[in-house]
PDB file of C-alpha atoms in Angstrom:
ATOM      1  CA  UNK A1134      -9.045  33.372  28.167  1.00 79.00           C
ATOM      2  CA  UNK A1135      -8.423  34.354  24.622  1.00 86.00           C
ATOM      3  CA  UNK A1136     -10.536  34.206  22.074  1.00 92.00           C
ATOM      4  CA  UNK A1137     -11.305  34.717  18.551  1.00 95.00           C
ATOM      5  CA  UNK A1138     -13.884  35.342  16.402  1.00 96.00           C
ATOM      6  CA  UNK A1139     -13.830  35.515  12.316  1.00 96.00           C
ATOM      7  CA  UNK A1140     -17.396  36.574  11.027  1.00 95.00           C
ATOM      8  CA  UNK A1141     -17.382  35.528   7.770  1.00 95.00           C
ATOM      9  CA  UNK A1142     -18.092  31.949   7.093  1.00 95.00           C
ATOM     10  CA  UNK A1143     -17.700  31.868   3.636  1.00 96.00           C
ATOM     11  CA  UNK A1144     -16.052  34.209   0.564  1.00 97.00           C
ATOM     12  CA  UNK A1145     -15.481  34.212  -2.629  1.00 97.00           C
ATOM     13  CA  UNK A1146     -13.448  36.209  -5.306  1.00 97.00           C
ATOM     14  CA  UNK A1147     -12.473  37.163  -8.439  1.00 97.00           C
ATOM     15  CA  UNK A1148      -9.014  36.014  -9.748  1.00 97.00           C
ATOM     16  CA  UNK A1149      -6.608  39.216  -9.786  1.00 97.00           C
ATOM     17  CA  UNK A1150      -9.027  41.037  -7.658  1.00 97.00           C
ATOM     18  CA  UNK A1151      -8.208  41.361  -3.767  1.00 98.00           C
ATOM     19  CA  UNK A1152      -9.860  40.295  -1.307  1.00 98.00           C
ATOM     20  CA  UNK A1153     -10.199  41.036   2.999  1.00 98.00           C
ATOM     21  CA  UNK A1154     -10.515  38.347   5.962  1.00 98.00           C
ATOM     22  CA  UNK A1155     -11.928  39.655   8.686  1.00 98.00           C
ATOM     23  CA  UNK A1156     -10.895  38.570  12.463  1.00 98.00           C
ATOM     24  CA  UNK A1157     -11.565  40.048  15.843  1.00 98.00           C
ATOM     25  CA  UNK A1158      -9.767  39.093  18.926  1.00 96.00           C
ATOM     26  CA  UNK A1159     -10.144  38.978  22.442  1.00 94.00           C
ATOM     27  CA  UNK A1160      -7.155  38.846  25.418  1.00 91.00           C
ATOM     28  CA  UNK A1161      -6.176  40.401  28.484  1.00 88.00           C
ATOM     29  CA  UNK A1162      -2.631  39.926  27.848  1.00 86.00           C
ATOM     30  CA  UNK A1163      -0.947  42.731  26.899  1.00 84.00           C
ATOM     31  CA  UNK A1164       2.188  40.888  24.838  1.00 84.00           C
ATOM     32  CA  UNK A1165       0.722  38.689  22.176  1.00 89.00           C
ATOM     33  CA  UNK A1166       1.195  37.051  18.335  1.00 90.00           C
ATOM     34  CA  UNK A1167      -1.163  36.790  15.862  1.00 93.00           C
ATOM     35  CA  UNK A1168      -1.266  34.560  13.221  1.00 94.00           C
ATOM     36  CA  UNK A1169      -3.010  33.537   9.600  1.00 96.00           C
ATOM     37  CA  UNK A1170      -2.896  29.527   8.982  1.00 95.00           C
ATOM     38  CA  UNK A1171      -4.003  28.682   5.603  1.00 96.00           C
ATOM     39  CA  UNK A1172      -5.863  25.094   4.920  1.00 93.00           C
ATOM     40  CA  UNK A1173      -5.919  23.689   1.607  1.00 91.00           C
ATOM     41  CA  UNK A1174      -8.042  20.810   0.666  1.00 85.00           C
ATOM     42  CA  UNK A1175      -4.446  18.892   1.782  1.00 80.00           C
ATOM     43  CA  UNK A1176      -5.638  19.708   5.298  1.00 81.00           C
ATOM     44  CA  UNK A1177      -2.370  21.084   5.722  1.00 84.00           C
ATOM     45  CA  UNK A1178      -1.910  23.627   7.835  1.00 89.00           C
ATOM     46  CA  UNK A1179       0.643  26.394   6.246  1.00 92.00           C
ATOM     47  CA  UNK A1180       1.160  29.957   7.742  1.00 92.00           C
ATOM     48  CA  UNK A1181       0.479  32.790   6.017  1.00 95.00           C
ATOM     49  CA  UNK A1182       1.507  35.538   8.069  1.00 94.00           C
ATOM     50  CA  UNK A1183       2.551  36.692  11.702  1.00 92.00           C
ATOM     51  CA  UNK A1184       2.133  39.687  13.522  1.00 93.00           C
ATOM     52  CA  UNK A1185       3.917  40.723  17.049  1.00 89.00           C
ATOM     53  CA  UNK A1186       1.233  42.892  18.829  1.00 90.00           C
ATOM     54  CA  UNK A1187       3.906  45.079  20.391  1.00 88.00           C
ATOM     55  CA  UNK A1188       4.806  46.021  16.435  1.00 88.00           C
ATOM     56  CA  UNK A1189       2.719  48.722  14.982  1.00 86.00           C
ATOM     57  CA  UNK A1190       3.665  48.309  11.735  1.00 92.00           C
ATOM     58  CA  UNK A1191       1.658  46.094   9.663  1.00 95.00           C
ATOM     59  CA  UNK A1192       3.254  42.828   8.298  1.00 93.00           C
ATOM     60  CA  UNK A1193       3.601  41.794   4.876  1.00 94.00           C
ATOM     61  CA  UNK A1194       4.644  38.895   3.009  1.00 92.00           C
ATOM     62  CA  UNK A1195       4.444  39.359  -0.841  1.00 95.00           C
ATOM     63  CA  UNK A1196       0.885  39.029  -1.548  1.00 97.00           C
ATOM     64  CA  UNK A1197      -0.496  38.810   1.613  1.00 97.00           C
ATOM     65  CA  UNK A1198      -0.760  41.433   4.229  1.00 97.00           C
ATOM     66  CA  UNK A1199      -2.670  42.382   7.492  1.00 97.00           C
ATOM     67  CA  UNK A1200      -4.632  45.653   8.894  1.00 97.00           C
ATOM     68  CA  UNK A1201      -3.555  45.178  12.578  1.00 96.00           C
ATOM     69  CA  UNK A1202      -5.538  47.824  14.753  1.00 95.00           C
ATOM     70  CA  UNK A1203      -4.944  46.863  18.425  1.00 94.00           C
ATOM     71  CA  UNK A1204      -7.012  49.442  19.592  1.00 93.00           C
ATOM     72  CA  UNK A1205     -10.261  47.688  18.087  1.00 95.00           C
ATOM     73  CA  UNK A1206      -8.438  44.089  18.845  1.00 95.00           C
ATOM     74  CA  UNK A1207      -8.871  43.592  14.864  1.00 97.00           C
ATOM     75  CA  UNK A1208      -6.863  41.503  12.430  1.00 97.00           C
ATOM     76  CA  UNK A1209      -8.169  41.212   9.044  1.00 97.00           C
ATOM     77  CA  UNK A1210      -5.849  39.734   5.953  1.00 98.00           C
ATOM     78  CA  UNK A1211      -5.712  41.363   2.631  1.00 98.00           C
ATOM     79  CA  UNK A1212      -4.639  38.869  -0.391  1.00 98.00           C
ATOM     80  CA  UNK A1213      -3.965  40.928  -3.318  1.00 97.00           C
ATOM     81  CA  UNK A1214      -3.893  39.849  -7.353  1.00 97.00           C
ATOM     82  CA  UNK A1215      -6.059  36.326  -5.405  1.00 97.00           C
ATOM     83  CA  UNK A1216      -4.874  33.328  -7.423  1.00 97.00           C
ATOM     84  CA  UNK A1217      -6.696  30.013  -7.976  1.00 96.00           C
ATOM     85  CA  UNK A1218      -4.317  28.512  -5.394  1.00 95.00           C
ATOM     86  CA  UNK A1219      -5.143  30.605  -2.640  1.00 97.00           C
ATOM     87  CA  UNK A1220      -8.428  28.506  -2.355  1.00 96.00           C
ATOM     88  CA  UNK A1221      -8.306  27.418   1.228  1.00 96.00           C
ATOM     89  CA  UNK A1222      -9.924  27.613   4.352  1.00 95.00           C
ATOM     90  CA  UNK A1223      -8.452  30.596   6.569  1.00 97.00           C
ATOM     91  CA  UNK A1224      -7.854  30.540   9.835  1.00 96.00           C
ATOM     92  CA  UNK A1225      -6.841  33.272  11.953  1.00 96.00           C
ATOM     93  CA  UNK A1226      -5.198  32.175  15.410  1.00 94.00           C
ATOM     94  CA  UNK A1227      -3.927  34.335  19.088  1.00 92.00           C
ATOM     95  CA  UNK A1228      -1.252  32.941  20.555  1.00 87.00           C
ATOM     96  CA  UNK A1229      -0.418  34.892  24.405  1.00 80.00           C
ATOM     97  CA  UNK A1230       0.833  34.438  27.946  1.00 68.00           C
ATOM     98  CA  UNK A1231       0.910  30.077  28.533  1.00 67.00           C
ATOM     99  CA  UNK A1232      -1.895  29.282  26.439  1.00 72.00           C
ATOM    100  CA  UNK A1233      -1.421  27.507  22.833  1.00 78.00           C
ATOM    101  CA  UNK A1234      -2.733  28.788  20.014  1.00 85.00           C
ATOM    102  CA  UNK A1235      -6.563  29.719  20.137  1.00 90.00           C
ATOM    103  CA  UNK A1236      -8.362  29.690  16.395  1.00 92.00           C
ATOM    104  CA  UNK A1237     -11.248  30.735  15.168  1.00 94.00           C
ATOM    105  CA  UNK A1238     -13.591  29.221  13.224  1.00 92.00           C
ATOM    106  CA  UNK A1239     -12.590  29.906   9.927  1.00 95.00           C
ATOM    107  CA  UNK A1240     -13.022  31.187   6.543  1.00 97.00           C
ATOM    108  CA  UNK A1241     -13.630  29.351   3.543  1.00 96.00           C
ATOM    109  CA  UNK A1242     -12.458  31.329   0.478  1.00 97.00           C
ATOM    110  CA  UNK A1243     -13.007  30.311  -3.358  1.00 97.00           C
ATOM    111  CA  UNK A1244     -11.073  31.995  -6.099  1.00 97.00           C
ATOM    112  CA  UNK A1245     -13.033  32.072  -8.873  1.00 97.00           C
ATOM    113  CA  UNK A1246     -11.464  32.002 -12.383  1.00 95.00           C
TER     114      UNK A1246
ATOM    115  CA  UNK B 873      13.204  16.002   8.776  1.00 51.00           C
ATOM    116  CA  UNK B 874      12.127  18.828   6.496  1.00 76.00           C
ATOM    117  CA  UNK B 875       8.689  18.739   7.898  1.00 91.00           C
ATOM    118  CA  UNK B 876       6.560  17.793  10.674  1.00 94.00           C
ATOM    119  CA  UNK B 877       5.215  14.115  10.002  1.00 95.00           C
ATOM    120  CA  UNK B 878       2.119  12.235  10.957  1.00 96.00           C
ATOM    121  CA  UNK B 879       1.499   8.408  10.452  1.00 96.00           C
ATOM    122  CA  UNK B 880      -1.158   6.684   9.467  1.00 96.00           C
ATOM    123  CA  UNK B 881      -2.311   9.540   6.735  1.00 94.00           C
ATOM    124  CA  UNK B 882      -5.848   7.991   7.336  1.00 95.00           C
ATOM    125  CA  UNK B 883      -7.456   5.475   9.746  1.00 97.00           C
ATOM    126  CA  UNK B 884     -10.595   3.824  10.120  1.00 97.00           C
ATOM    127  CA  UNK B 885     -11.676   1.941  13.200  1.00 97.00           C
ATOM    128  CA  UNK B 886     -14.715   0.353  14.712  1.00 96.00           C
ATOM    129  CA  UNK B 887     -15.976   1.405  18.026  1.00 96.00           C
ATOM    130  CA  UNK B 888     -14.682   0.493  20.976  1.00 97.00           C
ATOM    131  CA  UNK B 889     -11.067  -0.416  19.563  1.00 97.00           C
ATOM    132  CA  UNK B 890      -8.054   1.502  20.417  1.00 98.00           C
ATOM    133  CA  UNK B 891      -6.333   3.815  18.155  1.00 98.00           C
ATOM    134  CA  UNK B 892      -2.397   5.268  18.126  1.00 98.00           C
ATOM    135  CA  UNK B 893      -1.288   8.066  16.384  1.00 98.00           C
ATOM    136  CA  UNK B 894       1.911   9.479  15.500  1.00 97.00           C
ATOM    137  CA  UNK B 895       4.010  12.355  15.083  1.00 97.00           C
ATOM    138  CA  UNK B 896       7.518  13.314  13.978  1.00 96.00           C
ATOM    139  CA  UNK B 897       8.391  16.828  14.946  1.00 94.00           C
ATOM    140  CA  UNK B 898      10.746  19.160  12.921  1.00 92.00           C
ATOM    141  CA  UNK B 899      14.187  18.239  14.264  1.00 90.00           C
ATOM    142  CA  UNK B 900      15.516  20.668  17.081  1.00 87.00           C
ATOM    143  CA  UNK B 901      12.219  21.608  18.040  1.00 89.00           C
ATOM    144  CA  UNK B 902      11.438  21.293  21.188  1.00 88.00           C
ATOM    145  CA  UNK B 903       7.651  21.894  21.983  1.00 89.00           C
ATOM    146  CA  UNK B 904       5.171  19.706  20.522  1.00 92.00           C
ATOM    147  CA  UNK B 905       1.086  19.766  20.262  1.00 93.00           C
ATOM    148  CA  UNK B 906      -1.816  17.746  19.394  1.00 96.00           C
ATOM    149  CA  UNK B 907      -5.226  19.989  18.076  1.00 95.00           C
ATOM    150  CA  UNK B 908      -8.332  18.078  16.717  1.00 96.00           C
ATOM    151  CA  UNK B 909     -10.276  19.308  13.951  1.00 93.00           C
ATOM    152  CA  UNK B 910     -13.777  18.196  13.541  1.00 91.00           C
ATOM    153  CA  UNK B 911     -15.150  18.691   9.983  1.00 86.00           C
ATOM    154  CA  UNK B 912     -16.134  22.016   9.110  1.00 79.00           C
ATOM    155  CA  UNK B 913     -14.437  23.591  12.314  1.00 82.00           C
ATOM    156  CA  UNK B 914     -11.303  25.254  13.291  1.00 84.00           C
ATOM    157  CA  UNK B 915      -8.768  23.718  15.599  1.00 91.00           C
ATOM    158  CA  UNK B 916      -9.271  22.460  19.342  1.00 92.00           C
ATOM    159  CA  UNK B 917      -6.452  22.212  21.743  1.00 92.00           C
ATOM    160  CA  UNK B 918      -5.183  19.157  23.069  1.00 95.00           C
ATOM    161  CA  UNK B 919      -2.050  18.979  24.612  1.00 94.00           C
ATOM    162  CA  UNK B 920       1.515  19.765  24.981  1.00 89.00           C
ATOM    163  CA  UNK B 921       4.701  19.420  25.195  1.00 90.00           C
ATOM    164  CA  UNK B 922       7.935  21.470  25.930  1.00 85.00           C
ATOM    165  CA  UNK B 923      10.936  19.536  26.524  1.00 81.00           C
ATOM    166  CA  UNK B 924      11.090  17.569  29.974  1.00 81.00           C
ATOM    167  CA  UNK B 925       8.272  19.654  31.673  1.00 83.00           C
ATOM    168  CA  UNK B 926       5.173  18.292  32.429  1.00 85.00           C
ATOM    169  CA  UNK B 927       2.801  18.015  29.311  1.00 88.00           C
ATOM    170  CA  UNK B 928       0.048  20.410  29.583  1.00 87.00           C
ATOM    171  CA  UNK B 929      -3.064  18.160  29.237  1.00 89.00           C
ATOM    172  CA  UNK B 930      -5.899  20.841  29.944  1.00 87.00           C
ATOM    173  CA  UNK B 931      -7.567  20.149  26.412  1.00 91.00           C
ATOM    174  CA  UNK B 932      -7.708  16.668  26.445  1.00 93.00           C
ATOM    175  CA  UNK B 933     -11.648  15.901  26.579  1.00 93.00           C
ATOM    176  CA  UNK B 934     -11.800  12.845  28.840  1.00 93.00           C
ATOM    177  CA  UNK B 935      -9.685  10.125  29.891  1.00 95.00           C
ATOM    178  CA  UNK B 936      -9.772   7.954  27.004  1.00 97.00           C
ATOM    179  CA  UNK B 937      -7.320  10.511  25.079  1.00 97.00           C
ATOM    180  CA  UNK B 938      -3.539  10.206  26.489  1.00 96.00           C
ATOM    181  CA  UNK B 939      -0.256  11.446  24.687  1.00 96.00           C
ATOM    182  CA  UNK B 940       3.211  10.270  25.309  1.00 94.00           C
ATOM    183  CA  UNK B 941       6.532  12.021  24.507  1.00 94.00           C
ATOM    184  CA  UNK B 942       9.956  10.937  24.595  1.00 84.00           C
ATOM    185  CA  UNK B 943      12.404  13.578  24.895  1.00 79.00           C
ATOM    186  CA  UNK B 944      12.224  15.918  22.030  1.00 79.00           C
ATOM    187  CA  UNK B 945      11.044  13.386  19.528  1.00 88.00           C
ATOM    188  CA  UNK B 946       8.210  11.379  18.486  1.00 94.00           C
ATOM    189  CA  UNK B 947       4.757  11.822  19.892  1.00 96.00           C
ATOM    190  CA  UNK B 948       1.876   9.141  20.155  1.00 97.00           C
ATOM    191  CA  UNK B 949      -1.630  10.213  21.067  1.00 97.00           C
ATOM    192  CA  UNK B 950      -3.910   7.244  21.515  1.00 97.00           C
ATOM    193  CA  UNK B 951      -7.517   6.837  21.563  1.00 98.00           C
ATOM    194  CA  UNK B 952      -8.774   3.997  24.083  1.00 97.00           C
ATOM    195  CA  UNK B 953     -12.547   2.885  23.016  1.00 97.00           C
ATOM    196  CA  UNK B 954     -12.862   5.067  20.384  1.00 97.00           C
ATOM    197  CA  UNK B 955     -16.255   6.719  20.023  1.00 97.00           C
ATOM    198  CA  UNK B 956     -17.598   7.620  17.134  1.00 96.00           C
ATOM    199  CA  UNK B 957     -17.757  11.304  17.921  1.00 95.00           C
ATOM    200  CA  UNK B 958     -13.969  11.087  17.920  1.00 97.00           C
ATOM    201  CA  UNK B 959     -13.728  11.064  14.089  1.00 97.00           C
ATOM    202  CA  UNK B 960     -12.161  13.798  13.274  1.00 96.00           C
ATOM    203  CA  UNK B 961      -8.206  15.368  11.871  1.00 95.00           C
ATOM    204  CA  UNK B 962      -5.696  14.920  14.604  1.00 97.00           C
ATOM    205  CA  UNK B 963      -2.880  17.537  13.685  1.00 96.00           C
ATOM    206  CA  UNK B 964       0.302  17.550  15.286  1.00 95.00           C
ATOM    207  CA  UNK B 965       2.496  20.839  15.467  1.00 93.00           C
ATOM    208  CA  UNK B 966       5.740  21.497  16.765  1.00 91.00           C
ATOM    209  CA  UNK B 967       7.900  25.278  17.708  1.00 87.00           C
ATOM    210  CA  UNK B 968      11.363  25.737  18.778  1.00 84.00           C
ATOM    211  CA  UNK B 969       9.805  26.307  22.224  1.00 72.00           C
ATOM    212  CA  UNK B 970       6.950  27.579  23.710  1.00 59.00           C
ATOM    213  CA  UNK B 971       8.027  29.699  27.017  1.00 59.00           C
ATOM    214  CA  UNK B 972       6.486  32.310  29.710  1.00 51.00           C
ATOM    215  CA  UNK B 973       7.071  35.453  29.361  1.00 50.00           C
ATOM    216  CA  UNK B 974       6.246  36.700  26.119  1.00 48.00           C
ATOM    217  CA  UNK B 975       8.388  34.905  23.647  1.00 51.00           C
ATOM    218  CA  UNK B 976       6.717  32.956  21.649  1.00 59.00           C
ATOM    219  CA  UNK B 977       7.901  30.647  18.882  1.00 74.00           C
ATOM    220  CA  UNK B 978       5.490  30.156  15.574  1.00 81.00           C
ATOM    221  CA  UNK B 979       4.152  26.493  15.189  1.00 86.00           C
ATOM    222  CA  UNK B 980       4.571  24.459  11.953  1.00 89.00           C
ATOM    223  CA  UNK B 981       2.469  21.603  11.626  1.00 92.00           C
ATOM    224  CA  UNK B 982       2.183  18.588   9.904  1.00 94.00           C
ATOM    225  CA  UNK B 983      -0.562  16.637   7.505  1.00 92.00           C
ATOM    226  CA  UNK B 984      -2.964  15.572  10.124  1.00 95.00           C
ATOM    227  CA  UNK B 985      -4.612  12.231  10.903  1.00 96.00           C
ATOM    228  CA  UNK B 986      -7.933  11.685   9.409  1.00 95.00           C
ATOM    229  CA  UNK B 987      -9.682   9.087  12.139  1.00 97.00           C
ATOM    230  CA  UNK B 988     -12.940   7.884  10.866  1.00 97.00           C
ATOM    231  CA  UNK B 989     -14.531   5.747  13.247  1.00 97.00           C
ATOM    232  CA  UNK B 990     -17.551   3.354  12.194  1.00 95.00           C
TER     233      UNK B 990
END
């Protein structure tokens, strides 16, 4: 069974300053995607980012990027310059052999102005 | 459509009654899930579908929930005798497929279903 665990229930930051989401994982798959689903107040659910475990490099899109360390089955998402719409809850997500997507609990993060 | 779509936005029931919920998946795609979210929590499996196979029903939590599928297209999930511990977001996603063997496809999904029942 997969599962995952994100530690920090809720964060807040600065706007313009960056801020880390932490996530730990747990599988015994060995091919595997990771993923970070952000939830507005819309409720809808919009993905941030995607990583293939079998990549080592770390994926980026624009603002957002991961630190993807298989070894310590970590996953933690780095929003640089943090505007006021990346307010949202966070949700990091495994997704591995036939089983859908497992999520953790989330993180709720405020940017502050 | 652009977009996966879920109808009503909102619903509120009383106990007891019987409640239907629908989703439109992105066009083409050909897996299709249900997830509830209680308030304040992350996202619980529910079911799914892929194609003609067999839904996979292992996170349905008792026998009141059941989901139908036509094809590749719309999706209802209904609620028999609603409880009120079934309010909740009901969020519908769907993938290009979802397959064995290590490829995966990344899930879009749509509004959500906000159930409230009295």
């Amino acid at each position: 069974a997969q599962t995952v665990t994100q530690s920090q229930p809720e964060m807040s930051v600065q706007e313009a300053e960056t801020v880390t989401l932490s996530c730990t994982y747990d599988t015994s798959e060995s091919n595997y995607y990771l993923f970070w689903y952000k939830q507005p107040p819309s409720r809808q659910m919009i993905l941030v980012i995607r990583q293939e475990a079998y990549k080592q490099q770390n994926a980026t899109e624009n603002r957002f990027s991961v630190n993807f360390q298989k070894a310590a089955k970590s996953f933690s998402l780095k929003i640089s310059d943090s505007q006021l719409g990346d307010t949202a809850m966070y949700f990091c997500a495994i997704l591995s052999g036939n089983t859908p997507l497992v999520f953790g609990k989330g993180t709720r993060l405020s940017v502050i102005a | 459509g652009a977009g996966v779509s879920q109808s009503p936005s909102n619903k509120v029931t009383e106990k007891g009654k019987d409640v239907e919920l629908r989703c439109d998946p992105i066009s083409g795609h050909t897996a299709l899930y249900w997830y509830r979210q209680r308030l304040g929590q992350g996202l619980e499996f529910l079911i799914y579908f892929q194609g003609n196979s067999a839904p996979d029903k292992s996170g349905l939590p008792s026998d009141r929930f059941s989901a139908e599928r036509t094809g590749e297209s719309v999706s209802t999930l209904t609620i028999q005798r609603t409880q009120q511990e079934d309010s909740a977001v009901y969020l519908c996603a769907s993938s290009l497929r979802f397959t064995s063997g290590g490829i995966q496809e990344t899930q879009y999904f749509g509004p959500g279903t906000r159930l409230l029942v009295l």
